[in-house]
XYZ file of C-alpha atoms in Angstrom:
687
model
C 101.501 40.430 -2.724
C 97.867 41.020 -1.761
C 95.985 44.007 -3.135
C 95.654 46.715 -0.476
C 92.297 48.204 0.399
C 91.901 51.435 -1.642
C 92.607 54.588 0.341
C 89.715 56.456 -1.262
C 87.320 53.651 -0.300
C 87.815 54.219 3.428
C 84.486 55.413 4.819
C 84.575 58.564 6.946
C 87.717 59.206 9.049
C 88.225 62.538 7.270
C 90.823 63.817 9.707
C 92.836 60.603 9.521
C 92.927 60.674 5.747
C 93.743 64.383 5.680
C 96.646 64.028 8.128
C 98.122 61.142 6.133
C 97.803 63.002 2.848
C 99.414 66.150 4.265
C 102.434 64.106 5.289
C 102.501 62.457 1.875
C 102.752 65.939 0.372
C 105.340 67.143 2.909
C 107.078 64.634 5.208
C 108.612 67.660 6.952
C 105.281 68.032 8.772
C 106.651 65.370 11.111
C 104.497 62.280 10.816
C 101.141 61.230 12.223
C 100.139 59.554 15.462
C 96.762 57.851 15.128
C 95.001 57.214 18.433
C 91.796 55.247 18.646
C 89.867 52.215 19.704
C 90.351 48.879 18.027
C 88.605 48.191 14.723
C 88.577 51.769 13.408
C 90.530 51.255 10.150
C 93.763 52.770 11.506
C 96.029 50.151 9.959
C 93.889 49.833 6.838
C 94.193 53.536 6.032
C 97.944 53.607 6.637
C 98.626 50.574 4.472
C 96.361 51.961 1.750
C 98.357 55.199 1.630
C 101.417 53.431 0.227
C 99.606 52.806 -3.069
C 99.067 56.559 -3.479
C 102.687 57.550 -2.984
C 104.360 58.622 -6.255
C 107.146 56.409 -7.543
C 110.704 57.372 -6.626
C 113.871 57.508 -8.716
C 116.741 55.581 -7.104
C 120.323 54.729 -7.963
C 120.406 51.204 -9.371
C 121.779 48.730 -6.846
C 121.911 51.209 -3.955
C 120.567 49.618 -0.766
C 119.859 53.073 0.677
C 117.599 54.422 -2.091
C 119.797 57.364 -3.048
C 118.278 59.835 -5.522
C 120.237 59.723 -8.805
C 119.978 63.505 -9.241
C 121.442 64.204 -5.783
C 123.007 61.073 -4.269
C 123.993 61.081 -0.605
C 127.761 61.745 -0.451
C 127.984 59.720 2.781
C 126.071 56.708 1.443
C 127.755 53.458 2.573
C 127.196 52.064 -0.938
C 128.639 55.199 -2.553
C 130.038 57.295 -3.899
C 127.474 57.490 -6.710
C 127.775 59.486 -9.885
C 124.980 61.877 -10.782
C 122.960 60.379 -13.593
C 119.884 58.445 -14.552
C 118.399 55.922 -12.175
C 115.530 53.512 -12.058
C 111.987 54.025 -10.831
C 110.316 51.907 -8.185
C 107.210 52.264 -5.995
C 107.639 53.999 -2.655
C 108.008 51.396 0.084
C 105.981 50.999 3.207
C 108.087 49.375 5.926
C 106.487 48.044 9.108
C 108.423 48.066 12.379
C 107.375 45.158 14.613
C 106.865 45.882 18.310
C 109.452 43.242 19.240
C 112.151 44.479 16.857
C 115.726 44.809 18.108
C 117.886 47.909 17.811
C 120.019 46.227 15.133
C 116.929 45.409 13.098
C 115.877 49.053 13.210
C 119.138 50.907 12.522
C 121.242 48.138 10.980
C 124.296 46.301 12.223
C 128.037 46.378 11.720
C 130.108 43.229 11.283
C 132.249 43.794 14.376
C 134.584 40.889 13.601
C 135.564 42.319 10.191
C 135.709 45.854 11.565
C 138.254 44.844 14.222
C 140.317 42.461 12.115
C 140.231 44.171 8.701
C 139.050 47.719 9.381
C 136.173 47.174 6.937
C 132.809 48.852 7.549
C 130.687 45.871 6.563
C 127.189 47.204 7.225
C 123.863 45.408 6.997
C 121.087 48.023 6.538
C 118.106 48.073 8.874
C 114.498 49.131 8.523
C 115.376 52.833 8.584
C 117.370 52.379 5.377
C 114.534 50.414 3.783
C 112.052 53.182 4.652
C 114.149 56.032 3.194
C 111.932 58.079 0.841
C 108.937 55.946 1.772
C 106.674 55.225 4.747
C 107.712 53.783 8.094
C 104.703 52.382 9.916
C 104.745 51.442 13.603
C 101.615 49.676 14.780
C 101.050 49.827 18.560
C 103.801 52.429 18.879
C 102.960 52.847 22.574
C 104.135 49.276 23.184
C 107.497 49.813 21.474
C 110.519 49.969 23.780
C 111.384 53.533 24.705
C 114.949 53.426 23.387
C 113.667 52.253 19.974
C 111.150 55.099 19.889
C 113.973 57.523 20.727
C 116.121 56.187 17.877
C 113.180 56.276 15.504
C 112.200 59.850 16.277
C 115.806 61.081 16.249
C 116.251 59.665 12.761
C 112.964 61.218 11.625
C 114.006 64.625 13.015
C 117.560 64.599 11.571
C 116.825 62.806 8.320
C 119.718 60.450 8.954
C 120.559 57.324 10.925
C 123.828 56.807 12.781
C 125.208 53.434 13.826
C 128.040 53.525 16.349
C 129.958 50.455 17.512
C 133.172 50.913 19.523
C 134.473 53.838 17.504
C 133.293 52.490 14.144
C 130.440 54.571 12.738
C 128.198 54.505 9.690
C 125.768 57.205 8.599
C 123.094 57.075 5.940
C 120.107 59.197 4.940
C 116.762 58.248 6.483
C 113.924 60.550 5.461
C 110.515 58.960 5.629
C 106.874 59.534 6.419
C 106.464 58.302 9.995
C 103.077 56.914 11.016
C 102.300 55.408 14.404
C 99.030 53.902 15.559
C 97.988 53.088 19.106
C 95.058 52.133 21.294
C 95.127 54.398 24.395
C 93.575 51.577 26.447
C 96.935 49.794 26.250
C 98.956 52.695 27.637
C 100.121 56.154 26.646
C 103.300 57.460 25.117
C 105.514 59.679 27.231
C 104.774 63.407 26.723
C 108.184 64.117 25.196
C 107.589 61.355 22.639
C 104.078 62.585 21.891
C 105.556 65.982 21.097
C 107.871 64.492 18.474
C 104.947 63.436 16.277
C 103.898 66.312 14.063
C 100.172 65.610 13.947
C 97.775 63.476 15.916
C 94.321 62.213 15.057
C 91.686 60.686 17.309
C 89.581 58.086 15.506
C 86.429 56.327 16.629
C 83.823 54.134 15.010
C 80.838 56.012 13.638
C 77.560 55.805 15.534
C 75.568 56.497 12.368
C 73.866 53.266 11.177
C 74.047 54.248 7.501
C 77.791 54.832 7.653
C 78.379 51.588 9.525
C 76.346 49.744 6.883
C 78.532 51.224 4.157
C 81.711 50.184 6.004
C 80.500 46.577 6.204
C 79.298 46.585 2.576
C 82.656 47.777 1.231
C 84.666 45.433 3.419
C 82.671 42.389 2.335
C 82.996 43.412 -1.306
C 86.759 43.763 -0.907
C 87.117 40.391 0.829
C 85.123 38.672 -1.954
C 87.183 40.157 -4.809
C 90.134 42.380 -3.797
C 91.311 43.059 -7.345
C 87.844 43.806 -8.671
C 87.041 46.077 -5.751
C 90.330 47.966 -6.187
C 89.609 48.341 -9.893
C 86.321 50.090 -9.157
C 88.221 52.706 -7.170
C 91.131 53.060 -9.595
C 90.015 56.421 -11.001
C 89.664 57.962 -7.548
C 93.068 56.598 -6.538
C 94.670 58.053 -9.661
C 93.086 61.449 -9.009
C 94.362 61.621 -5.429
C 97.831 60.485 -6.510
C 97.925 63.256 -9.115
C 96.759 65.770 -6.508
C 99.630 64.755 -4.203
C 102.125 65.336 -7.026
C 100.569 68.723 -7.850
C 100.619 69.795 -4.194
C 104.294 68.828 -3.896
C 105.145 71.016 -6.875
C 103.071 73.928 -5.556
C 104.370 73.739 -1.971
C 107.590 75.782 -2.506
C 105.466 78.645 -3.904
C 103.108 78.889 -0.920
C 103.530 82.109 1.074
C 103.002 82.162 4.838
C 102.174 85.802 5.516
C 102.708 87.735 8.714
C 99.007 87.535 9.576
C 98.705 83.729 9.640
C 102.131 83.445 11.269
C 100.970 85.747 14.045
C 97.824 83.642 14.456
C 99.968 80.521 14.781
C 102.177 82.066 17.446
C 99.193 83.479 19.340
C 97.383 80.129 19.275
C 100.368 78.214 20.641
C 100.839 80.854 23.339
C 97.135 80.846 24.249
C 97.122 77.079 24.734
C 100.395 77.186 26.694
C 102.164 74.481 24.717
C 105.756 73.819 25.734
C 108.649 74.761 23.490
C 108.565 75.960 19.889
C 108.007 72.684 18.051
C 104.243 73.241 17.962
C 104.660 76.619 16.229
C 106.945 75.123 13.593
C 104.692 72.127 12.972
C 101.618 74.360 12.700
C 103.410 76.597 10.184
C 104.426 73.634 8.037
C 100.988 72.076 8.284
C 99.158 75.279 7.381
C 101.459 75.759 4.385
C 100.854 72.187 3.251
C 97.094 72.609 3.680
C 97.203 75.585 1.349
C 99.153 73.593 -1.247
C 96.713 70.694 -0.893
C 93.849 73.105 -1.567
C 95.668 74.456 -4.632
C 96.441 77.865 -3.136
C 99.671 79.832 -2.860
C 98.709 81.699 0.299
C 97.816 80.515 3.777
C 94.375 81.444 5.113
C 92.952 81.448 8.629
C 91.054 78.249 7.843
C 94.403 76.558 7.245
C 95.705 77.807 10.594
C 92.587 76.542 12.357
C 92.815 73.078 10.794
C 96.539 72.944 11.527
C 95.851 73.711 15.193
C 93.273 70.927 15.417
C 95.808 68.439 14.091
C 99.014 69.683 15.726
C 98.031 70.838 19.224
C 95.708 68.340 20.998
C 98.479 65.919 22.024
C 100.685 68.791 23.168
C 98.135 70.065 25.661
C 98.597 67.291 28.253
C 100.097 68.467 31.533
C 100.012 65.063 33.224
C 99.172 61.522 32.080
C 95.603 61.768 33.383
C 94.724 64.734 31.156
C 92.719 63.799 28.082
C 94.144 65.181 24.840
C 91.933 67.811 23.324
C 91.444 71.404 22.304
C 88.850 74.008 23.306
C 87.540 75.030 19.888
C 85.711 78.096 21.197
C 88.966 79.385 22.645
C 90.705 78.566 19.366
C 88.167 80.562 17.356
C 88.427 83.518 19.751
C 92.215 83.546 19.434
C 92.130 83.356 15.644
C 89.574 86.165 15.496
C 91.531 88.361 17.904
C 94.772 88.006 15.955
C 93.224 87.766 12.510
C 93.554 91.336 11.379
C 97.061 90.933 9.956
C 97.783 91.801 6.335
C 94.207 92.048 5.093
C 94.451 89.205 2.595
C 94.664 86.467 5.199
C 92.002 87.554 7.628
C 90.133 85.606 10.238
C 87.333 84.244 8.158
C 89.178 82.351 5.476
C 86.312 83.283 3.143
C 87.942 85.878 0.895
C 88.295 85.054 -2.774
C 91.309 87.256 -3.516
C 93.568 84.327 -4.433
C 93.469 83.306 -8.096
C 93.790 79.637 -7.240
C 91.473 79.720 -4.253
C 88.207 80.123 -6.181
C 87.687 76.439 -6.740
C 86.508 73.915 -4.205
C 88.930 71.056 -4.912
C 87.434 67.590 -4.587
C 84.541 68.418 -2.225
C 83.960 64.745 -1.623
C 87.591 64.006 -0.755
C 89.565 64.524 2.440
C 90.320 68.234 1.923
C 91.339 70.975 4.304
C 87.841 71.503 5.645
C 87.602 68.172 7.415
C 86.069 67.629 10.809
C 87.822 67.893 14.142
C 89.196 65.165 16.390
C 86.610 64.048 18.969
C 87.533 65.259 22.434
C 85.230 63.483 24.857
C 84.484 60.207 23.113
C 82.824 58.799 20.033
C 79.787 61.042 20.400
C 81.662 64.130 21.501
C 80.237 64.085 24.995
C 79.597 62.065 28.108
C 76.832 59.723 27.068
C 75.696 58.606 30.457
C 75.679 62.076 31.946
C 77.748 60.869 34.876
C 79.440 63.382 37.157
C 82.384 61.263 38.231
C 84.954 63.801 37.135
C 83.032 66.979 37.844
C 82.844 66.848 41.604
C 81.967 64.765 44.624
C 78.769 62.816 44.671
C 76.612 63.004 47.798
C 77.229 60.121 50.160
C 74.506 57.880 51.443
C 72.165 59.861 53.644
C 73.144 63.212 52.125
C 70.409 64.810 50.026
C 71.085 65.395 46.372
C 70.015 68.486 44.457
C 66.664 66.864 43.827
C 66.144 66.469 47.561
C 66.318 62.661 47.475
C 69.081 60.657 49.059
C 70.886 58.279 46.707
C 70.778 54.583 47.391
C 74.035 52.999 46.177
C 73.445 49.917 48.330
C 73.233 48.755 51.885
C 76.158 50.078 53.900
C 77.729 51.592 50.795
C 78.854 55.137 50.216
C 79.093 56.813 46.848
C 82.539 57.583 45.381
C 84.560 60.522 46.623
C 87.148 62.437 44.661
C 90.830 61.858 45.185
C 92.961 64.424 46.961
C 95.685 66.204 45.020
C 98.479 63.812 44.011
C 102.006 64.301 45.323
C 105.505 63.063 44.540
C 106.077 59.726 46.246
C 109.133 57.946 47.572
C 110.773 55.403 45.304
C 109.447 51.884 45.926
C 111.443 49.231 44.090
C 111.756 45.472 43.880
C 115.032 44.190 45.356
C 117.549 42.132 43.438
C 118.397 42.186 39.741
C 115.657 41.465 37.209
C 115.518 40.942 33.453
C 112.138 42.467 32.656
C 111.009 45.088 30.160
C 112.918 48.342 30.110
C 111.603 50.893 32.575
C 112.654 53.118 35.443
C 111.809 51.372 38.684
C 114.032 48.435 39.694
C 117.561 47.293 38.886
C 117.792 44.918 35.942
C 120.039 43.505 33.250
C 119.206 45.547 30.166
C 120.477 46.361 26.678
C 121.173 49.926 27.768
C 122.809 51.201 30.932
C 126.176 51.073 32.625
C 128.521 48.241 31.677
C 129.027 45.772 34.503
C 130.858 42.882 32.834
C 131.166 40.674 29.782
C 129.926 37.298 28.563
C 129.920 35.203 25.431
C 127.161 36.408 23.086
C 123.989 34.377 22.867
C 122.852 34.904 19.285
C 123.799 38.076 17.415
C 126.352 40.376 19.049
C 124.757 43.732 19.883
C 127.007 45.439 22.454
C 130.712 44.628 22.104
C 132.902 44.634 25.206
C 136.112 45.684 23.493
C 138.541 45.097 26.361
C 137.193 41.616 27.061
C 137.312 40.751 23.344
C 140.945 41.844 23.013
C 141.800 39.969 26.200
C 140.233 36.795 24.814
C 142.006 37.083 21.452
C 145.457 38.182 22.661
C 146.837 34.793 23.832
C 146.191 33.215 20.433
C 147.881 35.726 18.121
C 151.098 33.710 17.573
C 149.200 30.461 17.027
C 147.006 32.209 14.483
C 150.036 33.392 12.536
C 149.631 37.117 13.114
C 152.167 39.009 11.005
C 150.721 42.500 10.569
C 149.414 45.265 12.827
C 145.824 43.988 12.787
C 144.500 41.818 15.582
C 143.458 38.343 14.454
C 139.957 37.965 15.904
C 137.772 34.891 15.670
C 134.075 34.575 16.327
C 134.589 32.825 19.654
C 136.753 35.735 20.894
C 133.869 38.209 20.806
C 132.389 39.214 24.134
C 129.007 40.780 24.751
C 128.871 43.630 27.282
C 126.500 43.005 30.166
C 124.743 46.162 31.259
C 122.673 47.192 34.213
C 119.793 49.612 33.931
C 116.221 49.817 35.143
C 113.149 47.739 34.428
C 109.435 48.363 34.626
C 107.436 46.229 37.032
C 103.861 45.119 37.475
C 102.523 47.304 40.284
C 99.383 45.657 41.648
C 97.325 47.881 43.915
C 95.163 46.087 46.489
C 92.858 48.742 47.929
C 90.656 48.397 51.016
C 87.258 49.926 50.132
C 85.400 48.702 53.224
C 83.456 50.652 55.799
C 86.494 51.125 58.020
C 87.977 53.293 55.245
C 84.747 55.046 54.343
C 85.186 58.382 56.091
C 85.058 60.811 53.167
C 88.090 62.876 54.108
C 90.089 59.734 54.834
C 89.106 57.961 51.606
C 89.904 61.103 49.641
C 93.423 61.039 51.113
C 93.762 57.321 50.336
C 92.687 57.832 46.732
C 95.105 60.731 46.462
C 97.929 58.477 47.654
C 97.019 55.730 45.166
C 96.712 58.328 42.394
C 100.188 59.578 43.319
C 101.555 56.045 43.082
C 99.817 55.616 39.729
C 101.493 58.755 38.457
C 104.816 57.378 39.664
C 104.062 54.080 37.888
C 103.370 55.966 34.661
C 106.661 57.814 34.862
C 108.549 54.580 35.565
C 106.913 52.679 32.664
C 105.147 50.078 34.803
C 102.126 47.949 34.168
C 99.429 48.447 36.772
C 96.472 46.486 38.100
C 93.793 47.238 40.681
C 92.140 44.814 43.121
C 89.606 46.083 45.648
C 87.900 44.356 48.549
C 84.795 45.206 50.553
C 81.580 43.514 51.629
C 82.306 39.820 51.264
C 84.614 39.528 48.234
C 87.669 40.851 46.479
C 87.235 42.122 42.921
C 89.603 42.796 40.038
C 88.663 46.374 39.262
C 91.300 46.537 36.518
C 93.321 43.617 35.122
C 97.038 44.370 34.660
C 97.462 46.882 31.859
C 99.872 49.503 30.573
C 97.098 52.111 30.661
C 97.574 54.056 33.875
C 94.746 56.324 32.710
C 92.307 53.427 32.953
C 93.425 52.699 36.509
C 92.895 56.337 37.479
C 89.359 56.256 36.075
C 88.491 53.066 37.970
C 89.954 54.518 41.154
C 87.887 57.687 40.830
C 84.625 55.723 40.622
C 85.467 53.329 43.467
C 82.629 53.174 46.049
C 83.187 52.249 49.696
C 81.302 50.548 52.490
C 80.615 47.170 54.067
C 82.846 44.707 55.851
C 86.577 44.159 55.374
C 87.314 40.811 53.653
C 91.091 41.304 53.707
C 91.819 37.623 53.055
C 89.517 37.588 50.017
C 91.280 40.635 48.583
C 94.726 39.111 49.069
C 93.671 35.790 47.551
C 92.243 37.558 44.513
C 95.506 39.476 44.139
C 97.440 36.199 44.423
C 95.393 34.763 41.532
C 96.075 37.844 39.407
C 99.835 37.601 39.966
C 99.837 33.855 39.273
C 98.222 34.411 35.865
C 100.540 37.316 35.047
C 103.620 35.208 35.834
C 102.484 32.796 33.136
C 101.903 35.585 30.636
C 105.055 37.590 31.325
C 107.471 35.633 33.539
C 110.285 38.196 33.168
C 108.287 41.086 34.632
C 108.601 41.175 38.405
C 105.699 42.288 40.570
C 105.390 44.865 43.307
C 102.204 44.604 45.378
C 100.983 47.740 47.129
C 98.318 47.029 49.758
C 96.415 50.140 50.850
C 94.580 49.367 54.105
C 94.351 50.028 57.819
C 94.999 46.323 58.412
C 91.623 45.503 59.923
C 89.833 42.307 58.861
C 86.178 41.447 59.480
C 83.626 38.975 58.198
C 83.695 35.201 58.327
C 85.329 32.968 60.948
C 88.736 34.069 62.206
C 89.217 36.829 59.601
C 92.578 37.938 61.008
C 94.033 34.413 60.884
C 92.721 33.912 57.353
C 94.326 37.180 56.261
C 97.629 36.119 57.802
C 97.563 32.781 55.976
C 96.779 34.548 52.682
C 99.625 37.010 53.266
C 102.129 34.221 53.835
C 101.419 32.923 50.317
C 103.063 36.055 48.927
C 106.036 35.676 51.252
C 106.453 32.075 50.090
C 106.369 33.187 46.428
C 108.868 35.969 47.086
C 106.528 38.741 45.923
C 107.861 42.165 46.870
C 105.212 44.093 48.761
C 104.573 47.280 50.662
C 101.643 48.122 52.914
C 100.433 51.721 52.944
C 99.100 52.094 56.501
C 95.904 54.170 56.400
C 95.107 53.863 60.110
C 94.304 57.209 61.703
C 93.330 58.569 65.100
C 95.112 58.854 68.434
C 94.817 55.124 69.214
C 96.422 52.841 66.632
C 96.419 49.056 66.624
C 99.379 48.596 64.277
C 97.567 45.932 62.232
C 98.999 47.163 58.926
C 102.513 46.648 60.270
C 101.624 43.099 61.283
C 100.254 42.463 57.796
C 103.484 43.758 56.258
C 105.417 41.302 58.435
C 103.262 38.397 57.244
C 103.798 39.498 53.631
C 107.555 39.702 54.102
C 107.425 43.351 53.043
C 107.451 46.737 54.705
C 104.898 49.284 55.873
C 104.756 53.026 55.322
C 102.210 55.559 56.511
C 100.511 58.007 54.202
C 102.795 60.756 55.497
C 105.933 58.653 55.005
C 104.896 57.951 51.416
C 105.594 61.528 50.403
C 109.004 62.125 48.848
C 109.408 65.348 50.824
C 108.645 63.673 54.134
C 111.389 63.769 56.799
C 110.205 60.476 58.270
C 112.908 58.455 56.525
C 115.059 57.883 53.484
C 114.043 56.272 50.201
C 112.867 52.741 50.964
C 113.420 49.623 48.942
C 110.741 47.030 49.402
C 112.068 44.100 51.392
C 111.235 40.898 49.586
C 112.055 37.259 49.968
C 115.664 36.568 49.012
C 114.699 33.579 46.878
C 112.633 35.750 44.574
C 115.204 38.557 44.591
C 117.935 36.229 43.373
């Protein structure tokens, strides 16, 4: 086994280290979600933490790591007698993104359960992680139902495996750590809320700190054991501090003053539910224990808020996580006059154990705050994309000079308010990634039939299994009440649920769409569809066309936030190369079919249907559109044509694509123009 990088050798990232250590002291805090760009030592810090975890006493031979002093009475390997056990290091278990449900929670031997009534159980990763660390890298890419199972187990401290009336329960208490790159997509808000703490990490912009990062990494790569040995004393000190904080934690008092500050802070920031209050209380208490104190101070409440509230502030997927620190300080000051000993400043020295400054060089309770706007805490380029509309070409700016974005080009306009859209789905039955848009064969959903299992059996169809085994009972010599079941009798349940699709937006940004009010409405419609795509767990891509070419503004990604940002900065103007835009979209879908053949595509073309530039632009656009019809790509055209006289070109384009057309008004879910529409696609692709 390779030597891990020492935890205390990680340069900077004070908040990340603090959040991990607080959970090491008290897993009841609820785990850590680490958000940040690639290459910021997220995985390195998590893996290094395992070496700091104190050893655990376990019952010898128990696959579920029961504590010998208080064994789990429901342990599948039990019952165990109270007594001495053996010591082993705390485990760190990694959950792969592509793991199955059985690999996570464990699996029952269904054949033995039916034939013999024996609960033959093979433990999963949750059992391995009990009393240790469970690490999920790229947690935002994990299937939703696995995240649900994972967080339920973390909240209840136990894992349940149910298979056709046969159930097994075992303890599963662990330190949960998830890491993610927001560029690859966000977690759903309800899943974000289940993580106790969150930390935003970014690479330092200080040259000296970056030099030190490189120096230490090169030294570690040259001699891992020697490098770890040079940090052994620091590692031992932090490990001892974790043990001391665990012992002190039950003695920490959370007074009425700090508790009132916690409640007032959560109310002031309008977080949903009560989980934030509970997490803040546990975190503040653990911070006090980590600092060697038996009372909670205002400084603990402030640091707890910075770690526990930013990810609970999001009202929609396009809101950036963050916290207004000025508002936080005002709230703490206003409600800081509680019991006198735990005032607003956190600077009193009344506590006997609070006089010392424990490990000033380590990741203590006075760490920095998560960055809110980016690596440098602000908007480096000073752009005003999100602060308001930019003057269009010909309109004077505040300096009195007209901007010059380019010949025939208008500067970006802001999107109108998003609205709830009608459901647009791909016809037929797919087999793509789990989601909420189109019908698909999935692991979860309503049972529609049975088939022979391909590989390991995961969802037993009991009636079909009994039906397959029944004719052979006499030949198999059945003499007792049990059913004689063989492997080839087992039947897998086929289920129908919903899948996520690739929603590719092809947006007309030409001069014919450039009226500011009209483009604002168009952007609002696309933003509404993006919000719908986020809620339905889709991948999204953005192709735009104007001037003489079509451009891939955003390659297909799970980050709907990134698509919204690109949409906001989209300029308009020039001719309408509709054929070029469609051909570029066709190339994007062709490449994506190679990368992810199971994920079906839905193309949304936002245009008024006009085509200009080049010879026979309308005919060229029609020929390009028929390529999608031939490939069976489901498509919908959002008709943006306005005015009293309408040419109906968008409807003609929809016919060439083999799809359907809707107007901006019909796109709204509350519109009375029609019922929910399914996109009409080519039957070959639908099958």
